mmCIF file of C-alpha atoms in Angstrom:
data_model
loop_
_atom_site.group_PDB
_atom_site.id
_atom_site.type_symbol
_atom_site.label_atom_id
_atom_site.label_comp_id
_atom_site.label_asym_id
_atom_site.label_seq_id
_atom_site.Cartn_x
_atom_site.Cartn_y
_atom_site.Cartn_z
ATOM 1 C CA UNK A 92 -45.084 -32.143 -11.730
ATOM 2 C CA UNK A 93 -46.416 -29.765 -9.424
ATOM 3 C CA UNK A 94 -44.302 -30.832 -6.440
ATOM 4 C CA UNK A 95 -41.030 -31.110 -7.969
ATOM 5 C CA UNK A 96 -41.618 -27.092 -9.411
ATOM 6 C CA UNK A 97 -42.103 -26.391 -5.600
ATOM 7 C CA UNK A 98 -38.965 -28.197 -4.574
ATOM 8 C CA UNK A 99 -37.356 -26.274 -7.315
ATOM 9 C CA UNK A 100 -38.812 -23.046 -6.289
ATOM 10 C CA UNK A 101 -37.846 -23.844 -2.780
ATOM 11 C CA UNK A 102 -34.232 -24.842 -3.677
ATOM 12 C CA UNK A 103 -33.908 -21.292 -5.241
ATOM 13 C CA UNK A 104 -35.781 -19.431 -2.547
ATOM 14 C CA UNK A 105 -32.713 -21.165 -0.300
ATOM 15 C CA UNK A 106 -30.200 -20.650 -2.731
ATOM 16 C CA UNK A 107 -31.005 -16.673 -2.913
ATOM 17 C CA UNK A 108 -31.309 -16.566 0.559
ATOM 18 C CA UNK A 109 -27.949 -17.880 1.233
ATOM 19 C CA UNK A 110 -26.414 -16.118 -0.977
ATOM 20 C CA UNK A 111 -27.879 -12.731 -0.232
ATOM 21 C CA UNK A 112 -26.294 -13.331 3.319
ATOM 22 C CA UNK A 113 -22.434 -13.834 2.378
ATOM 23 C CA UNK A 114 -20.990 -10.753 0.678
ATOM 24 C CA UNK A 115 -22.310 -8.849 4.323
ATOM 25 C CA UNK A 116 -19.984 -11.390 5.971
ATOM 26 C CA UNK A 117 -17.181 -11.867 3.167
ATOM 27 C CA UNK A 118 -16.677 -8.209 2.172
ATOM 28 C CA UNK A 119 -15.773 -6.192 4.982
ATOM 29 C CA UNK A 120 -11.722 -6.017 4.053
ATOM 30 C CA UNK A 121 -11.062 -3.205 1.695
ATOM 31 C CA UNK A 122 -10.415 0.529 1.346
ATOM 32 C CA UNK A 123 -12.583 3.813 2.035
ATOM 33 C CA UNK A 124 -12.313 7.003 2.277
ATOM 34 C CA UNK A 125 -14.206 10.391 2.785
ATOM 35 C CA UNK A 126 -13.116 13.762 3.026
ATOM 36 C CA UNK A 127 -13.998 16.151 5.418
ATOM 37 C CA UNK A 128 -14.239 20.134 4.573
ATOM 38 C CA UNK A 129 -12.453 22.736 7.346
ATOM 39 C CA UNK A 130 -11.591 25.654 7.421
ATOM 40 C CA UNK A 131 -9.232 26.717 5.369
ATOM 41 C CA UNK A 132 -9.193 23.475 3.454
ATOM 42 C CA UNK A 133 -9.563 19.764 3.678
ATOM 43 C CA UNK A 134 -9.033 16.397 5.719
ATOM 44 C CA UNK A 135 -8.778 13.406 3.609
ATOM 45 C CA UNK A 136 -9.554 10.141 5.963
ATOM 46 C CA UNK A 137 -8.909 6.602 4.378
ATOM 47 C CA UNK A 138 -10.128 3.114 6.379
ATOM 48 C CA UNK A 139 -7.872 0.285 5.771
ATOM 49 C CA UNK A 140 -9.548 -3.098 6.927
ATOM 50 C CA UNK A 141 -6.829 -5.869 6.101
ATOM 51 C CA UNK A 142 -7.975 -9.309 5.535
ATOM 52 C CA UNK A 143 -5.774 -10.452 8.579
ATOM 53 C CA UNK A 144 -7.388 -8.168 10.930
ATOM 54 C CA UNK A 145 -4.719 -5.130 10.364
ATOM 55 C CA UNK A 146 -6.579 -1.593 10.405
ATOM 56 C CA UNK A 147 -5.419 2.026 9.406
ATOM 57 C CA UNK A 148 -7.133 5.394 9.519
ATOM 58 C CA UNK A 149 -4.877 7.742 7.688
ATOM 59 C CA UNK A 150 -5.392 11.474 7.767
ATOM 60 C CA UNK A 151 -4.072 13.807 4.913
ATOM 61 C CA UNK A 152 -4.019 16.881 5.044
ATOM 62 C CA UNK A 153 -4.661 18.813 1.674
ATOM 63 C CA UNK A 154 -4.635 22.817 1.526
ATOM 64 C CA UNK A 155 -3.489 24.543 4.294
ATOM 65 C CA UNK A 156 -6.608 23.706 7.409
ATOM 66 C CA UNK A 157 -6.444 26.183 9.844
ATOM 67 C CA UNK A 158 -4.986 25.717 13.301
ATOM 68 C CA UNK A 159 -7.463 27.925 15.426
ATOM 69 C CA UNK A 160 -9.717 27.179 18.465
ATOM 70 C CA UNK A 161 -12.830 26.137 16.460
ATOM 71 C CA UNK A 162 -11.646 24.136 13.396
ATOM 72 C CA UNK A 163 -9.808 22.397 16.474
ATOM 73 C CA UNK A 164 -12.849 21.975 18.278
ATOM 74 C CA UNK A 165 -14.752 20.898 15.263
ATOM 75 C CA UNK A 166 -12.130 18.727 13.567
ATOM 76 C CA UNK A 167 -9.678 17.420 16.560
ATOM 77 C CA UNK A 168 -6.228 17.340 17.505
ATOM 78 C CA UNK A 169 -5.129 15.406 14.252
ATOM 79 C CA UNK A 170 -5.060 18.878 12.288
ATOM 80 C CA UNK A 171 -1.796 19.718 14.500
ATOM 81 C CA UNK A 172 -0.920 15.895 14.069
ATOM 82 C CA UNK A 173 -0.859 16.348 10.185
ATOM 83 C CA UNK A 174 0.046 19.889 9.748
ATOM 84 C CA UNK A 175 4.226 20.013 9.267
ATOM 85 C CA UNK A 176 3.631 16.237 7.629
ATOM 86 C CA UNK A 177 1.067 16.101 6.155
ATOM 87 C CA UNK A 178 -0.160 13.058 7.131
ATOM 88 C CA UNK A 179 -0.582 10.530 10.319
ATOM 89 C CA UNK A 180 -1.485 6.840 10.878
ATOM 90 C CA UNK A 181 -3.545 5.658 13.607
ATOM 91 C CA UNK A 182 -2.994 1.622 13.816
ATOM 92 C CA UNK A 183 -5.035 -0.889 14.969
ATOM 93 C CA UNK A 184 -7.389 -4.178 15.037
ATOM 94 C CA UNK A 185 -10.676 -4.822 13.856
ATOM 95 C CA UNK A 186 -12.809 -7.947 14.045
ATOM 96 C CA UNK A 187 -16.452 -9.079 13.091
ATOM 97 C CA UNK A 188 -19.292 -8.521 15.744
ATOM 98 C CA UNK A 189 -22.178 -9.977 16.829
ATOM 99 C CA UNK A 190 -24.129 -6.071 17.887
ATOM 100 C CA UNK A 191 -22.255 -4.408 14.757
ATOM 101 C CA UNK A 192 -20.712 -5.404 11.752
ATOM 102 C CA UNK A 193 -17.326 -4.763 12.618
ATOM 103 C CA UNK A 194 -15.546 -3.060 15.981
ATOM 104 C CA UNK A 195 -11.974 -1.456 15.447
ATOM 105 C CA UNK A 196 -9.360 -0.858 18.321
ATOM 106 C CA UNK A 197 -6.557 1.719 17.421
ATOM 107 C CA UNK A 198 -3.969 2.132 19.905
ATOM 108 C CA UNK A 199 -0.594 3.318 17.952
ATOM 109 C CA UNK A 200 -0.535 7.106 16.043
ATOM 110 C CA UNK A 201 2.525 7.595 13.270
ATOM 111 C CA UNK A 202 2.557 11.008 12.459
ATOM 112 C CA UNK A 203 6.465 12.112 10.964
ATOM 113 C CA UNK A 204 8.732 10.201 12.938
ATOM 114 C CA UNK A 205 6.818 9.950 15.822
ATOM 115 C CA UNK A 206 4.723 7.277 17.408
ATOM 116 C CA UNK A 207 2.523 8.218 20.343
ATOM 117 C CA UNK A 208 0.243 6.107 22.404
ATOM 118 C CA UNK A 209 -3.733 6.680 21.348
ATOM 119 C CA UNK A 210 -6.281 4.469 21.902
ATOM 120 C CA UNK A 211 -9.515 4.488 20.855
ATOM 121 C CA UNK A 212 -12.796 1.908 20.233
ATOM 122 C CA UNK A 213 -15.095 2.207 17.517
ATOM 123 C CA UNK A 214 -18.102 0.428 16.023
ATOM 124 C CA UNK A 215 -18.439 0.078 12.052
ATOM 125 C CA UNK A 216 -21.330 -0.732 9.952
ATOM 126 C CA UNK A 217 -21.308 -1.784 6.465
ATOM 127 C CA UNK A 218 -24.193 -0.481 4.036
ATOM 128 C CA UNK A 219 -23.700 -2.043 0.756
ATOM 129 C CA UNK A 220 -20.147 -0.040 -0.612
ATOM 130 C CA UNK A 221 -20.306 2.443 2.126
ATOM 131 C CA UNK A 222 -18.897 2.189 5.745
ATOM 132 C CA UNK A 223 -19.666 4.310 8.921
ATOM 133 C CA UNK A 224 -17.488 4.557 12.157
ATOM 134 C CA UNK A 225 -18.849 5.765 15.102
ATOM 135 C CA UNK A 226 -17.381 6.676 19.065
ATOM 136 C CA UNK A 227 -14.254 8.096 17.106
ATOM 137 C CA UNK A 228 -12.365 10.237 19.858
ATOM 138 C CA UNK A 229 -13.333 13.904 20.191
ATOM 139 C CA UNK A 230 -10.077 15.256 21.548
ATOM 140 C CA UNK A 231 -8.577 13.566 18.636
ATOM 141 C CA UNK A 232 -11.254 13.808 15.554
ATOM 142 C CA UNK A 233 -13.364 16.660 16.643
ATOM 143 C CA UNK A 234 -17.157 17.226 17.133
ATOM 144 C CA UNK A 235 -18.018 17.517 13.755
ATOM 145 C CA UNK A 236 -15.766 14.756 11.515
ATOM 146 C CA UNK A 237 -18.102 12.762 9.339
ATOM 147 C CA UNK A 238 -17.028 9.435 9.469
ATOM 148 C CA UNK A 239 -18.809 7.795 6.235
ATOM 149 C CA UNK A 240 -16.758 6.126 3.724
ATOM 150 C CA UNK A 241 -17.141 5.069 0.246
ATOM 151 C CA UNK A 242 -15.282 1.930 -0.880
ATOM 152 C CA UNK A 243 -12.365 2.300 -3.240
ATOM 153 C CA UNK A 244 -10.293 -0.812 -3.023
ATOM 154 C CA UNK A 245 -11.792 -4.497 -2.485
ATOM 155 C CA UNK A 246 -14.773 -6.736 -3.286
ATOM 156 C CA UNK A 247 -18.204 -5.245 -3.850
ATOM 157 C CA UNK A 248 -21.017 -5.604 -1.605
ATOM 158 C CA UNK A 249 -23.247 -5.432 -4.344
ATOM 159 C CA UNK A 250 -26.114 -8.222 -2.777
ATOM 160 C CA UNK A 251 -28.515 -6.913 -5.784
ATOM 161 C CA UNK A 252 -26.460 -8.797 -8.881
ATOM 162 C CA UNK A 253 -25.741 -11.942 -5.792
ATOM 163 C CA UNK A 254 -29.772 -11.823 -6.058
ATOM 164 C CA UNK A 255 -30.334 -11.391 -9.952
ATOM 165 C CA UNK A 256 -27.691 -14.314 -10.542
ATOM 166 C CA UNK A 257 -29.727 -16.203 -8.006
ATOM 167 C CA UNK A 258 -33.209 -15.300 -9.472
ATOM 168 C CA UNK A 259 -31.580 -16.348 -13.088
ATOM 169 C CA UNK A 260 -30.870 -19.639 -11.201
ATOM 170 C CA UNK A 261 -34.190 -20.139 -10.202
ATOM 171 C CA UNK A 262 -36.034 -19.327 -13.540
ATOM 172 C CA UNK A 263 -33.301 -21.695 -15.425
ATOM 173 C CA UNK A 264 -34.461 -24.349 -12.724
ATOM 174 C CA UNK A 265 -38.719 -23.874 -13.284
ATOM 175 C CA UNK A 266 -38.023 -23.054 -17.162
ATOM 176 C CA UNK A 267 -36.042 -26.983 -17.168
ATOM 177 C CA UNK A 268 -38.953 -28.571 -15.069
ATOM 178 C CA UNK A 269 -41.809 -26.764 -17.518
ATOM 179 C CA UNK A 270 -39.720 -28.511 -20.309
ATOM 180 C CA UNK A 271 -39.418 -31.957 -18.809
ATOM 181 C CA UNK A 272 -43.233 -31.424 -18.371
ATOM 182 C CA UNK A 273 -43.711 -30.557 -21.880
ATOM 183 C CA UNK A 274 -41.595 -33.231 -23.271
ATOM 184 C CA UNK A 275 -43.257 -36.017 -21.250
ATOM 185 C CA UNK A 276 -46.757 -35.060 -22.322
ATOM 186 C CA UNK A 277 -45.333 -35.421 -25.910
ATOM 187 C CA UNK A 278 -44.004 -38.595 -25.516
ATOM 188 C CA UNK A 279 -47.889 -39.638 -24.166
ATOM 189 C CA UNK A 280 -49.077 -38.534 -27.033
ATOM 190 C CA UNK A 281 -46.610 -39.677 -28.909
ATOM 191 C CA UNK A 282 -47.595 -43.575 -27.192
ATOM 192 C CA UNK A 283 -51.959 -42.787 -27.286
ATOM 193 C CA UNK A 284 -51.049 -42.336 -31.417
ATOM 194 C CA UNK A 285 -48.441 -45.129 -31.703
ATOM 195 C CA UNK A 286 -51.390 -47.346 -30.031
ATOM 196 C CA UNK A 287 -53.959 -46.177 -31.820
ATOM 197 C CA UNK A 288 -52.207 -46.523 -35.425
ATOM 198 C CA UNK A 289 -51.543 -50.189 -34.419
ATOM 199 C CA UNK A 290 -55.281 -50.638 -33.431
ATOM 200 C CA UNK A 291 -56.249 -49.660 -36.564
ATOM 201 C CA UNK A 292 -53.588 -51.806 -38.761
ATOM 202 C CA UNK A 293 -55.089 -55.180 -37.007
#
């Protein structure tokens, strides 16, 4: 009995393991956003990451930021980008990778009715619901943008209830061996009283 309650508590160990690993690999497509505080008012930022490799960082204005040498400095060219509409789109790919957990390459900015040419590379981590970029262009995004997002839109990257459901798993799979246990040593019992009844009939 003991070595099939290891084999179960392995099979569990394995099964929690696994499972642990997959939403960090399955759950990188979704939405976040942040907003960043300038002068004068705010920068709303959201993160697209389509499930067929499509990605968006949208900037929204909302107040009235100001358009002066240091909020420029601080917060990039994309305050002039979004001030008469608003808002602007910069398009682009991102893929899994092997140093981070995702790398995005923008190369297209929609701002109004124009479209200019703007690259730019970044690496993204994932950290349970939140997301970080980082190498975002200065000229563009400033000295000071805080690139951390909080998911709004997609699957969860909860691993802790992936774990719990796992754990559950395992104690369902020691609690079924204990009872097998149990329920064999009653049936020898049940066969050292049967024999001992008949020994006493003859």
């Amino acid at each position: 009995m003991k070595k099939r309650s290891l084999a179960a508590w392995k099979l569990a160990v394995g099964v929690t393991a696994f499972l642990a690993a997959v939403p960090a690999m399955a759950d990188i497509p979704g939405e976040y956003t942040t907003t960043q505080r300038v002068d004068g008012g705010a920068v709303k930022y959201t993160l697209k990451l389509n499930d067929n490799g499509d990605a968006e960082l949208i900037s929204e204005k909302q107040d009235s930021p100001r358009l002066d040498w240091r909020n420029k400095r601080d917060y990039g060219d994309i305050l002039d980008r979004i001030d008469r509409d608003g808002k602007a789109v910069h398009a682009g790919k991102w893929r899994r990778s092997r140093d981070q957990d995702f790398t995005v390459s923008f190369d297209r900015l929609r701002y109004g009715s124009r479209s200019d040419s703007e690259w730019m590379f970044t690496k993204g981590n994932v950290d349970g619901d939140r997301v970080s970029l980082d190498g975002a262009k200065r000229s563009l995004y400033g000295e000071r943008t805080d690139f951390r997002f909080s998911r709004v839109k997609g699957r969860s990257n909860n691993n802790g209830l992936i774990i719990g459901a796992a754990m559950l798993a395992l104690g369902a799979i020691i609690a079924l061996n204990s009872n097998k246990h149990h329920d064999s040593s009653h049936q020898e019992d049940f066969k050292d009283l049967t024999t001992e009844s008949n020994g006493k009939g003859e």
